[in-house]
Structure formats: C-alpha cells, structure tokens
Coordinates of N, CA and C in Angstrom, one line a residue:
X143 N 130.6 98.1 148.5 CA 130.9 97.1 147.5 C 129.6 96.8 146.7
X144 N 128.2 96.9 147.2 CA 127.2 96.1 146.6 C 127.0 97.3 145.6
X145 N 127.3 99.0 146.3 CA 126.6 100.1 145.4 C 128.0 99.9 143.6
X146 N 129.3 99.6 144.2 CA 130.0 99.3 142.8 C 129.5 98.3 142.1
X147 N 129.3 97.3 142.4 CA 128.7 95.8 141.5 C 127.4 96.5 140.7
X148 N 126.4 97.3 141.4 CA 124.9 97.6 141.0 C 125.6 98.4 140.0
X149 N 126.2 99.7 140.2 CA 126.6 100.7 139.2 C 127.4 99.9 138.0
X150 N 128.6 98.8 137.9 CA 129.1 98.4 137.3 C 128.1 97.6 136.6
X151 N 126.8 96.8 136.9 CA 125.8 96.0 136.4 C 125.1 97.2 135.2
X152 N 124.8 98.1 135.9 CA 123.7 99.4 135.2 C 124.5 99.8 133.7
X153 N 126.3 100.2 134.0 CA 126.8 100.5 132.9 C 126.9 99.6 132.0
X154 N 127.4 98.4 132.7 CA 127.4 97.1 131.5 C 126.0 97.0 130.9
X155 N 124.9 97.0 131.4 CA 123.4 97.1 130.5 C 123.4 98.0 129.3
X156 N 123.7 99.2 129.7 CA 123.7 100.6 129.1 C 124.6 100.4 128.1
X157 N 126.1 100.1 128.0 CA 126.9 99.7 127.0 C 126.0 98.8 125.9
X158 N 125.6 98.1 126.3 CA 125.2 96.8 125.2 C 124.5 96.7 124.7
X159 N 123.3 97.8 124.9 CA 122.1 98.3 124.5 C 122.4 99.0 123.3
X160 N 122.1 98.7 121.6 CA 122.4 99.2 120.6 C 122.0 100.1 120.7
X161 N 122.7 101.6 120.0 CA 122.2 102.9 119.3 C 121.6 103.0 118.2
X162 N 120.5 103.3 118.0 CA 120.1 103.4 116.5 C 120.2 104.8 116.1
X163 N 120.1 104.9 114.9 CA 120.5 106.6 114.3 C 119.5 106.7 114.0
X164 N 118.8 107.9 114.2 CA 117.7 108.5 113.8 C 117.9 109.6 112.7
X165 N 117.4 109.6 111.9 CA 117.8 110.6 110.7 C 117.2 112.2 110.9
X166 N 118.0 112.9 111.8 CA 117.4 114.1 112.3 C 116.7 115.6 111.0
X167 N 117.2 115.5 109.8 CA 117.1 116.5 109.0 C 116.3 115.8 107.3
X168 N 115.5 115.9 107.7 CA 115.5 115.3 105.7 C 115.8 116.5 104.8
X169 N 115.5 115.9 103.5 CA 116.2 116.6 102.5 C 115.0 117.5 101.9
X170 N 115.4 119.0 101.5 CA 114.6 119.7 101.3 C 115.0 120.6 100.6
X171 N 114.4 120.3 99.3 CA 115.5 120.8 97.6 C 114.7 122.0 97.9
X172 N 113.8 122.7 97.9 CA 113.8 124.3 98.3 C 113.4 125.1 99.1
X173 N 114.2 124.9 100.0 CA 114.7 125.9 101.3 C 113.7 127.5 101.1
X174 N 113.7 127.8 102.2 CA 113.1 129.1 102.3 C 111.6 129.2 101.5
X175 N 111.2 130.7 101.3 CA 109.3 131.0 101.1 C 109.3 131.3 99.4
X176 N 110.7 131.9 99.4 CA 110.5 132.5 97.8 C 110.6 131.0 96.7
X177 N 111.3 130.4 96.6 CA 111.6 129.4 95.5 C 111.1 128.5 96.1
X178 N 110.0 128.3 96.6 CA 109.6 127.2 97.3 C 108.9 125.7 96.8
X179 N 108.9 125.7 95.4 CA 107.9 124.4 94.5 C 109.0 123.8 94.1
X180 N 109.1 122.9 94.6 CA 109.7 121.7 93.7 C 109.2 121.2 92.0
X181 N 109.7 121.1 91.3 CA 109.6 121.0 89.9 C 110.4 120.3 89.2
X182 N 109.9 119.5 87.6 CA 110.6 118.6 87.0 C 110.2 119.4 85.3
X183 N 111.3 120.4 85.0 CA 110.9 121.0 84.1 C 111.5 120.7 82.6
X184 N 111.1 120.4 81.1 CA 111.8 120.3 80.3 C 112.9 121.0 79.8
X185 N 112.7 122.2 79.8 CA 113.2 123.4 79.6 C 113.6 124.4 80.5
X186 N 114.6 125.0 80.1 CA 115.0 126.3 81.0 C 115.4 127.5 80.5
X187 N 114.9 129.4 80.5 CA 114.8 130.3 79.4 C 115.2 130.9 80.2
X188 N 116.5 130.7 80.7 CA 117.2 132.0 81.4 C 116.5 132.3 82.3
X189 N 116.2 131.1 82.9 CA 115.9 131.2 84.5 C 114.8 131.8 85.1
X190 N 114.3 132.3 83.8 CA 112.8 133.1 83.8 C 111.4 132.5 83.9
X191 N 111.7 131.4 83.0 CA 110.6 130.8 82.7 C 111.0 129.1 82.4
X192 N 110.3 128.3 82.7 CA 110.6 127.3 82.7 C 109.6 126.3 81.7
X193 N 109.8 125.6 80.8 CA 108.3 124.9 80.1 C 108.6 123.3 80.4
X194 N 107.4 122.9 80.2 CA 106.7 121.5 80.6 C 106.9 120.9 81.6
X195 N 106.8 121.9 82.8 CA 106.5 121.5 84.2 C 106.1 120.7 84.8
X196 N 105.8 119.5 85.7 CA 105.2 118.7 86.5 C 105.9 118.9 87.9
X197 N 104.8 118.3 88.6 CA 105.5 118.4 90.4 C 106.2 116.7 90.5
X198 N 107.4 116.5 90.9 CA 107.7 115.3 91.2 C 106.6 114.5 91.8
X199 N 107.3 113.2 91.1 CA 106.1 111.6 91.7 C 106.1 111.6 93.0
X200 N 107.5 111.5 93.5 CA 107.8 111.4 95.1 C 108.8 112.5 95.7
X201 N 108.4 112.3 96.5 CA 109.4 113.1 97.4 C 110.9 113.0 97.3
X202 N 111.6 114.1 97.0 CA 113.3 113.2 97.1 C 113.6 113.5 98.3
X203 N 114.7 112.3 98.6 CA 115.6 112.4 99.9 C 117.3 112.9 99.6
X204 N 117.5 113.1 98.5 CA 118.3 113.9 98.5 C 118.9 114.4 97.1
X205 N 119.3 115.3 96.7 CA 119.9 115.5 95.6 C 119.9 115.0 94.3
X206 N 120.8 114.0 94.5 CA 120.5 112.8 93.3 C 119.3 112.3 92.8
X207 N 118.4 112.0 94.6 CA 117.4 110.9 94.3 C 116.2 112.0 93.4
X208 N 116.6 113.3 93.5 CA 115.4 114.1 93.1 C 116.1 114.4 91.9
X209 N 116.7 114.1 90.9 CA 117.1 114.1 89.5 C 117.1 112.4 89.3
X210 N 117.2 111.4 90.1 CA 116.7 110.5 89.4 C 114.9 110.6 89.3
X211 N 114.6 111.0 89.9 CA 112.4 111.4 90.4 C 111.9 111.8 88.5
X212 N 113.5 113.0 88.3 CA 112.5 113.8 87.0 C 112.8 113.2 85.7
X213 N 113.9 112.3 86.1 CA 114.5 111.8 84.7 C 115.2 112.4 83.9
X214 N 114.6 112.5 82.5 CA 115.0 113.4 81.4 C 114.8 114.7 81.5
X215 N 113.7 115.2 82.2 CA 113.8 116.7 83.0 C 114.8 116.5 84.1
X216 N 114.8 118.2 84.1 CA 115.6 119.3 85.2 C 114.8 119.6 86.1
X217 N 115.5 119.2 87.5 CA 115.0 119.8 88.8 C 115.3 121.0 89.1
X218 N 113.9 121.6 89.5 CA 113.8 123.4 89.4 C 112.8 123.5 90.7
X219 N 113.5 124.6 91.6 CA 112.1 125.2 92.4 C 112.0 126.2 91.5
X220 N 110.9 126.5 92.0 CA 110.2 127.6 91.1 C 109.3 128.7 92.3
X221 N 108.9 129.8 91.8 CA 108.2 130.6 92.5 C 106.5 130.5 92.0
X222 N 106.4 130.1 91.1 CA 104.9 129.8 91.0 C 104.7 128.6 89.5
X223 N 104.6 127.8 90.0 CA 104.1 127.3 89.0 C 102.8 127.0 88.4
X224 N 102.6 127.7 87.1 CA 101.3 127.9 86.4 C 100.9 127.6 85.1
X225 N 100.0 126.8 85.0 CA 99.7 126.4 83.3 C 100.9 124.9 83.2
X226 N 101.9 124.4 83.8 CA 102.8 123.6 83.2 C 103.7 124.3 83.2
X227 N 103.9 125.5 83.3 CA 105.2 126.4 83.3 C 105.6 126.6 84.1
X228 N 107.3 127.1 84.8 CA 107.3 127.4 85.9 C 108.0 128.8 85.9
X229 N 107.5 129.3 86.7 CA 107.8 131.2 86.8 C 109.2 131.6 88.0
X230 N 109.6 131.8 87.1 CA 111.5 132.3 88.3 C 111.9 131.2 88.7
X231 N 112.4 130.1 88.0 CA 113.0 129.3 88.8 C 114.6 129.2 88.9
X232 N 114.8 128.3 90.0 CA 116.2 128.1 90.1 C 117.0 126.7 90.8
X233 N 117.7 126.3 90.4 CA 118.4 125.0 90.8 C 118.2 124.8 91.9
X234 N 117.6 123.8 92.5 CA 117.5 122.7 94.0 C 118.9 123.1 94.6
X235 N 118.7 122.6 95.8 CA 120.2 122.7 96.9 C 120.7 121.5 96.6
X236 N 121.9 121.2 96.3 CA 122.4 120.1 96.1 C 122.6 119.9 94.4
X237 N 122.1 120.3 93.8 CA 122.5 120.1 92.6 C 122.9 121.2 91.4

C-alpha cells in the first residue's frame, strides 16, 4: 500500500511539472559547403553574379525574418562573395 501512495505521489509530481519546448534546429538559409554565404543582394544576373552585396545585420531565424533583415534587397547565398558582388548565387531554403 505505502509503495502505491509513494509511486502515485512521484507521478502526480512528474504530471505537474511544466514542459518547456526547447527549440531543437535553428534556421539556416544556406545549408551545405558550396552556397554557403548568406547575402542581401540588389541585383540578380542570371544567377551568375549578383551586385550590391552586403552580409545581413542579424542572423535570420527563418525565412521571412531573413527577407525582412534585407529589405529592398534579395536574399542570396552565394559561393564567394567579393568586392560587394556575389559569385554563383542562389535562393535561401525557404524562400
């Protein structure tokens, strides 16, 4: 009898104890080694070349928030970005 009461006490604890969510994956507009720079480019030249480049202000956490980051620019990873330009780029995940 006493071992049901203790075990019934332990689950009732355990129940009532909030779960918090832990946010297991952040957001990561370019995946993989090759397109790997995040970018907020004016322009786009057939995907070749990209002009008036900058690296986002902040980090995005997802999609959206990384086209609200560039504004009036286009979010672009790129494969090298050089001079302000960006070299082979291509659309973020999510957008």
């Amino acid at each position: 009898m006493q071992f049901f009461a203790t075990a019934a006490l332990f689950v009732a604890t355990a129940m009532a104890i909030p779960a918090t969510l832990v946010e297991r994956q952040s957001y990561n507009p370019c995946p993989g080694t090759l397109y790997s720079q995040p970018q907020c480019c004016a322009t786009d030249v057939l995907g070749v070349l990209s002009l008036d480049c900058e690296n986002p202000s902040a980090a995005p956490t997802d999609a959206d928030d990384f086209e609200d980051i560039c504004g009036s620019a286009q979010p672009f990873c790129c494969l090298l970005p050089l001079l302000d330009q960006g070299v082979l780029c291509q659309h973020p995940t999510g957008v």
